[in-house]
Coordinates of C-alpha atoms in Angstrom, one line a residue:
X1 CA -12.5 20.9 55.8
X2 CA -15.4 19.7 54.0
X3 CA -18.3 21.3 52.9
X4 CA -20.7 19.1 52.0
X5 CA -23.0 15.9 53.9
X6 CA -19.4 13.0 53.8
X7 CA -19.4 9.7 55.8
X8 CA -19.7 10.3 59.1
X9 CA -22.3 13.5 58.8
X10 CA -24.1 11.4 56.3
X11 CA -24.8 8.8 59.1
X12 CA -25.4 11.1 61.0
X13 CA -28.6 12.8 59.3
X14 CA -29.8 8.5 58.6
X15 CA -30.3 8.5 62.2
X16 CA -31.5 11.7 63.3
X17 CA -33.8 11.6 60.3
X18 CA -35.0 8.4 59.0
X19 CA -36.9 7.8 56.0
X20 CA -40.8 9.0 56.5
X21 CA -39.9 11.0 59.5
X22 CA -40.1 14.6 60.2
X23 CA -44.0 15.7 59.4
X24 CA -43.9 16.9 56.2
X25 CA -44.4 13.5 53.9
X26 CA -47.9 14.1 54.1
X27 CA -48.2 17.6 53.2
X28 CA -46.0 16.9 50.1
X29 CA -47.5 13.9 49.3
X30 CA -51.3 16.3 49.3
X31 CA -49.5 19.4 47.0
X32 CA -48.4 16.5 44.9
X33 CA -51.3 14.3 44.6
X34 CA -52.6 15.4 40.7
X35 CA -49.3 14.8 39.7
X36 CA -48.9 12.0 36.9
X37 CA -45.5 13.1 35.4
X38 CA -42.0 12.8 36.8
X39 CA -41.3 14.8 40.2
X40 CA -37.3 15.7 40.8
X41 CA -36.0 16.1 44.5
X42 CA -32.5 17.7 44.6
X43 CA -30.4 17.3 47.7
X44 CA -32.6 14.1 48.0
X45 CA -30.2 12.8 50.7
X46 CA -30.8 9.2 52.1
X47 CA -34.3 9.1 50.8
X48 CA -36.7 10.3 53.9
X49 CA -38.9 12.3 51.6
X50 CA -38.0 10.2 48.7
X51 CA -38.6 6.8 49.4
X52 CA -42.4 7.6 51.0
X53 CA -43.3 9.3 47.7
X54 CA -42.2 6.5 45.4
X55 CA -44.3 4.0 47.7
X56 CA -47.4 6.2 47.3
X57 CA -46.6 6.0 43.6
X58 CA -45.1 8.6 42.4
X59 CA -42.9 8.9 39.8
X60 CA -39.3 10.3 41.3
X61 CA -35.7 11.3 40.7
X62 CA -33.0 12.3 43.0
X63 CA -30.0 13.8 43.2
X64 CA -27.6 15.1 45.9
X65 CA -24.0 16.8 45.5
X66 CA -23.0 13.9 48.2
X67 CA -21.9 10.6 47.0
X68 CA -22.3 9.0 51.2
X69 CA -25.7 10.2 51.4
X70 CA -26.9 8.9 47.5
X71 CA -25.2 5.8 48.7
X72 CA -27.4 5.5 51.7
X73 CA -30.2 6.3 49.5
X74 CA -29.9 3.5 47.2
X75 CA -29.5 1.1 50.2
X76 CA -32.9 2.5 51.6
X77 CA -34.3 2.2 47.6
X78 CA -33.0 -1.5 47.5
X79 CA -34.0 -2.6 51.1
X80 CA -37.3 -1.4 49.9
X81 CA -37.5 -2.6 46.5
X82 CA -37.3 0.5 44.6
X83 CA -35.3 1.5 41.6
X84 CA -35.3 5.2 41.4
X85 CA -33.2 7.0 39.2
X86 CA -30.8 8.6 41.1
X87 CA -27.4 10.6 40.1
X88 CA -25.2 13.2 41.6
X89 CA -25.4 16.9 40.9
X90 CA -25.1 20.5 41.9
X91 CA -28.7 22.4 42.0
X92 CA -27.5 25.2 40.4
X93 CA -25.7 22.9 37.2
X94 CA -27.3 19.5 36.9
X95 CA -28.7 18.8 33.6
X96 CA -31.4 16.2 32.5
X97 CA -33.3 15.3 29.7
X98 CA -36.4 14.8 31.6
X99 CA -39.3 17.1 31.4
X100 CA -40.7 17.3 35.3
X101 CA -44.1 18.2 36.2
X102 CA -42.8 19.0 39.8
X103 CA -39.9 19.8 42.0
X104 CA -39.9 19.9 45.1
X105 CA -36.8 20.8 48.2
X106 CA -38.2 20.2 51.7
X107 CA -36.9 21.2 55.1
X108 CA -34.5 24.1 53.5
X109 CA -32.2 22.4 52.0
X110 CA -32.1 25.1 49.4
X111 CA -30.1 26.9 51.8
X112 CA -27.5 25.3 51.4
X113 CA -26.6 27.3 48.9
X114 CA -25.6 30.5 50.7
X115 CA -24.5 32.9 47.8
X116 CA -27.2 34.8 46.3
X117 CA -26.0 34.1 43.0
X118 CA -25.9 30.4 43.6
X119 CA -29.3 30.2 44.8
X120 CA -30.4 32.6 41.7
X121 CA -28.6 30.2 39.4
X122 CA -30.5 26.9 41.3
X123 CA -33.9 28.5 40.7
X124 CA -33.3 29.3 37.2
X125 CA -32.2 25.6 36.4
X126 CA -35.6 24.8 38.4
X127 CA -37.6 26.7 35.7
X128 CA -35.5 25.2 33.1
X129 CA -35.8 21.5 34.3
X130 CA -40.0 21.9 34.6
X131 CA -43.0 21.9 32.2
X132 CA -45.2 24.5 31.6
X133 CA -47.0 25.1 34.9
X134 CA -45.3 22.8 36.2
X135 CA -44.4 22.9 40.3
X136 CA -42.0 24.0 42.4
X137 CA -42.6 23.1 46.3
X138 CA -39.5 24.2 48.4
X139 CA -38.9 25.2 52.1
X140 CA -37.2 27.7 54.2
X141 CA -36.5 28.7 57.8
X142 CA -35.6 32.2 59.2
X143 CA -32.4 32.0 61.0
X144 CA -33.4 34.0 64.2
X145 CA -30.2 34.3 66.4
X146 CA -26.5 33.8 66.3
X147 CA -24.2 33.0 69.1
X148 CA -21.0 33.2 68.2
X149 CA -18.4 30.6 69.5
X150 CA -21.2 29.2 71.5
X151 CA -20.5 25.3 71.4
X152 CA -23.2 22.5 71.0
X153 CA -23.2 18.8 71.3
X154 CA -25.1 15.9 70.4
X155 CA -25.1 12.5 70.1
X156 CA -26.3 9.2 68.5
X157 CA -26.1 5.7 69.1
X158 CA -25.3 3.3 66.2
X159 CA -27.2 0.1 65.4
X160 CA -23.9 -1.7 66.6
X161 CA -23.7 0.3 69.5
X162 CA -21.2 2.8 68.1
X163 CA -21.3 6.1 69.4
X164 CA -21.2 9.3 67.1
X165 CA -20.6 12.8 68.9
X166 CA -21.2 16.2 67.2
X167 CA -19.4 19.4 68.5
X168 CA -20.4 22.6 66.7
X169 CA -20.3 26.3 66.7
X170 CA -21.4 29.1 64.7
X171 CA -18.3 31.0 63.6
X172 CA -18.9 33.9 61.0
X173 CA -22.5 35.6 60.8
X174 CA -22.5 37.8 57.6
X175 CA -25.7 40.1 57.8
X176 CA -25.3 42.1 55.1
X177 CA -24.5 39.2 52.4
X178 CA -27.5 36.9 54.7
X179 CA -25.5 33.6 55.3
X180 CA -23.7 32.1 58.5
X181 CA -20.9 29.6 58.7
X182 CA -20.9 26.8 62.0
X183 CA -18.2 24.4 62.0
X184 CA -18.8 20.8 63.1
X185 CA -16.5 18.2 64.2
X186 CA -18.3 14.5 64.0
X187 CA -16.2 11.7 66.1
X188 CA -17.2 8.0 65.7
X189 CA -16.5 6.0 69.1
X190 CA -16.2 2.2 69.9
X191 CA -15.7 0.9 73.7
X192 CA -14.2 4.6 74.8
X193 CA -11.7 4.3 71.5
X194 CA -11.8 6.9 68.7
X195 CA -12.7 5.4 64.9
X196 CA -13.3 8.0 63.2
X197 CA -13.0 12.0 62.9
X198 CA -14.9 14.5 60.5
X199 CA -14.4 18.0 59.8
X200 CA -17.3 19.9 58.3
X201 CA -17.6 23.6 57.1
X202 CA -21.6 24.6 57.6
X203 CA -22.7 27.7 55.4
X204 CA -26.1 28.2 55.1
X205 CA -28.5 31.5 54.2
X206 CA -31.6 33.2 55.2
X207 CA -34.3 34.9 52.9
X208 CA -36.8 37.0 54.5
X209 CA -40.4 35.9 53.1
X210 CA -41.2 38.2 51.0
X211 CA -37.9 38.6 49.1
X212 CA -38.2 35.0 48.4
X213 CA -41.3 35.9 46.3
X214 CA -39.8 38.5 44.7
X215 CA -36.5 36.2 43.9
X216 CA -39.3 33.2 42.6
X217 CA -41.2 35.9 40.4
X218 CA -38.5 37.5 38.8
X219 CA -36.8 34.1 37.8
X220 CA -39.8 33.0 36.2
X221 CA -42.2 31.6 38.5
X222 CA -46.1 32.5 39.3
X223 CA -49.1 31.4 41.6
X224 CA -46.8 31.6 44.2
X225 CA -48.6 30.7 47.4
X226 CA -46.9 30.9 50.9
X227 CA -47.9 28.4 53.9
X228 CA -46.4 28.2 57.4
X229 CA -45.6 24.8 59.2
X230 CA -47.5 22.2 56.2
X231 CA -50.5 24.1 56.8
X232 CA -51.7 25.6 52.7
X233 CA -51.6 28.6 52.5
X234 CA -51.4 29.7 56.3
X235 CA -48.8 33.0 55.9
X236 CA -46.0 32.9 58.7
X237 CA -46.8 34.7 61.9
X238 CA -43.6 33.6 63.7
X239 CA -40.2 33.5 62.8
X240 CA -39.3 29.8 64.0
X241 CA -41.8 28.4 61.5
X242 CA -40.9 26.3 58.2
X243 CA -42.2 28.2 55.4
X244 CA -43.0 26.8 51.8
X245 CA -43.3 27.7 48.9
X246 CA -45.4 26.7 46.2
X247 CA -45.1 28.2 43.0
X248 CA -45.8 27.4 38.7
X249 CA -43.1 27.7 35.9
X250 CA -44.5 29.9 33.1
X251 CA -42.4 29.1 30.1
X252 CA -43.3 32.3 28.4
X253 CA -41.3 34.4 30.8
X254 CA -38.5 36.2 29.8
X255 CA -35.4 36.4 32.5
X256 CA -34.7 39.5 34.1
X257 CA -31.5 40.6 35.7
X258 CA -31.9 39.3 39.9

């Protein structure tokens, strides 16, 4: 059982979220308008955050642990006449030679990493990979209920008229390590006959707000201001809201133990 975005999950997220869509571009594309240096987005996916930057001129790089989704991504670049560079990586291990002025992980994907120390390790590489002051603009979500065993479904039509059903349920809620598991089963269906069938293992975390601040100042990060739902610097008043982070690298820092 996979754990990571594969073919038929990567299709998927194409259609569910195409490229521009969601409302955050334009926030980002605000917190990032005095940048002139090279911007990094891990998990960059198919390139719906991506590919709206690099037409408003930015400078950006991508990477995702899933070879489907970069492969999407670098159809969307092409059909679009863009040449990012683009590579696969892990957050928490990917090395570059590039020096970025930003990085930035919208609609929690940084959740995916659901160990603590993985998500420790991903923030220090962060701080690593950026200049001095430079930015890092991420999101998270509150995970507000469980329902164990509780199954959902949804589906999407293809372009060719293909029909792709998702079954999922949450199966494992760990409260004390913050992290849940859902498995999904993605089937891909032509005229009433089956294609194609995916397994996919889900884990994913939950911070609470303000032990996400601690977590970004102690690896190394400052100025750390906190808005709710792409509104600067609005603090969260309900837990269903996106909540972002904005926060500078201070190269003088010294790491403490997290």
């Amino acid at each position: 059982m996979l754990s990571y975005y594969s073919k038929l999950s990567s299709e998927v997220y194409e259609l569910d979220k195409p490229v521009g869509r969601f409302g955050d571009v334009e926030f980002y594309l605000e917190r990032l308008a005095t940048c002139r240096g090279r911007i990094l987005e891990p998990a960059a996916g198919t390139g719906r955050m991506l590919i709206p930057l690099l037409e408003n001129g930015l400078r950006v790089d991508g990477f995702d642990l899933s070879p489907e989704m970069l492969a999407i991504c670098r159809e969307n670049c092409k059909k679009r006449g863009l040449k990012p560079y683009l590579f696969e990586g892990e957050m928490e291990s990917f090395s570059s030679d590039a020096n970025y002025e930003a990085i930035i992980l919208p609609t929690g994907s940084f959740l995916l990493l659901h160990r603590r120390e993985d998500a420790i390790k991903a923030l220090q590489n962060f701080h690593h990979h950026l200049s001095d002051g430079g930015k890092l603009i991420l999101d998270i979500f509150l995970q507000t209920s469980f329902e164990l065993g509780k199954v959902s479904t949804r589906t999407w039509e293809c372009r060719n008229g293909d029909i792709i059903s998702l079954e999922s349920k949450t199966v494992e809620v760990d409260y004390i390590h913050q992290h849940s598991v859902s498995h999904s089963r993605y089937e891909k269906w032509r005229n009433g006959k089956l294609l194609q069938t995916e397994l996919e293992r889900f884990p994913l975390r939950w911070f609470g707000v303000e032990e996400f601040k601690q977590l970004l100042e102690q690896t190394g990060f400052q100025d750390i201001v906190i808005s709710a739902d792409y509104k600067h610097g609005e603090y969260p008043s309900e837990p269903e809201q996106m909540i972002t982070f904005e926060a500078s690298a201070s190269k003088t820092f010294t790491y403490k133990k997290v």
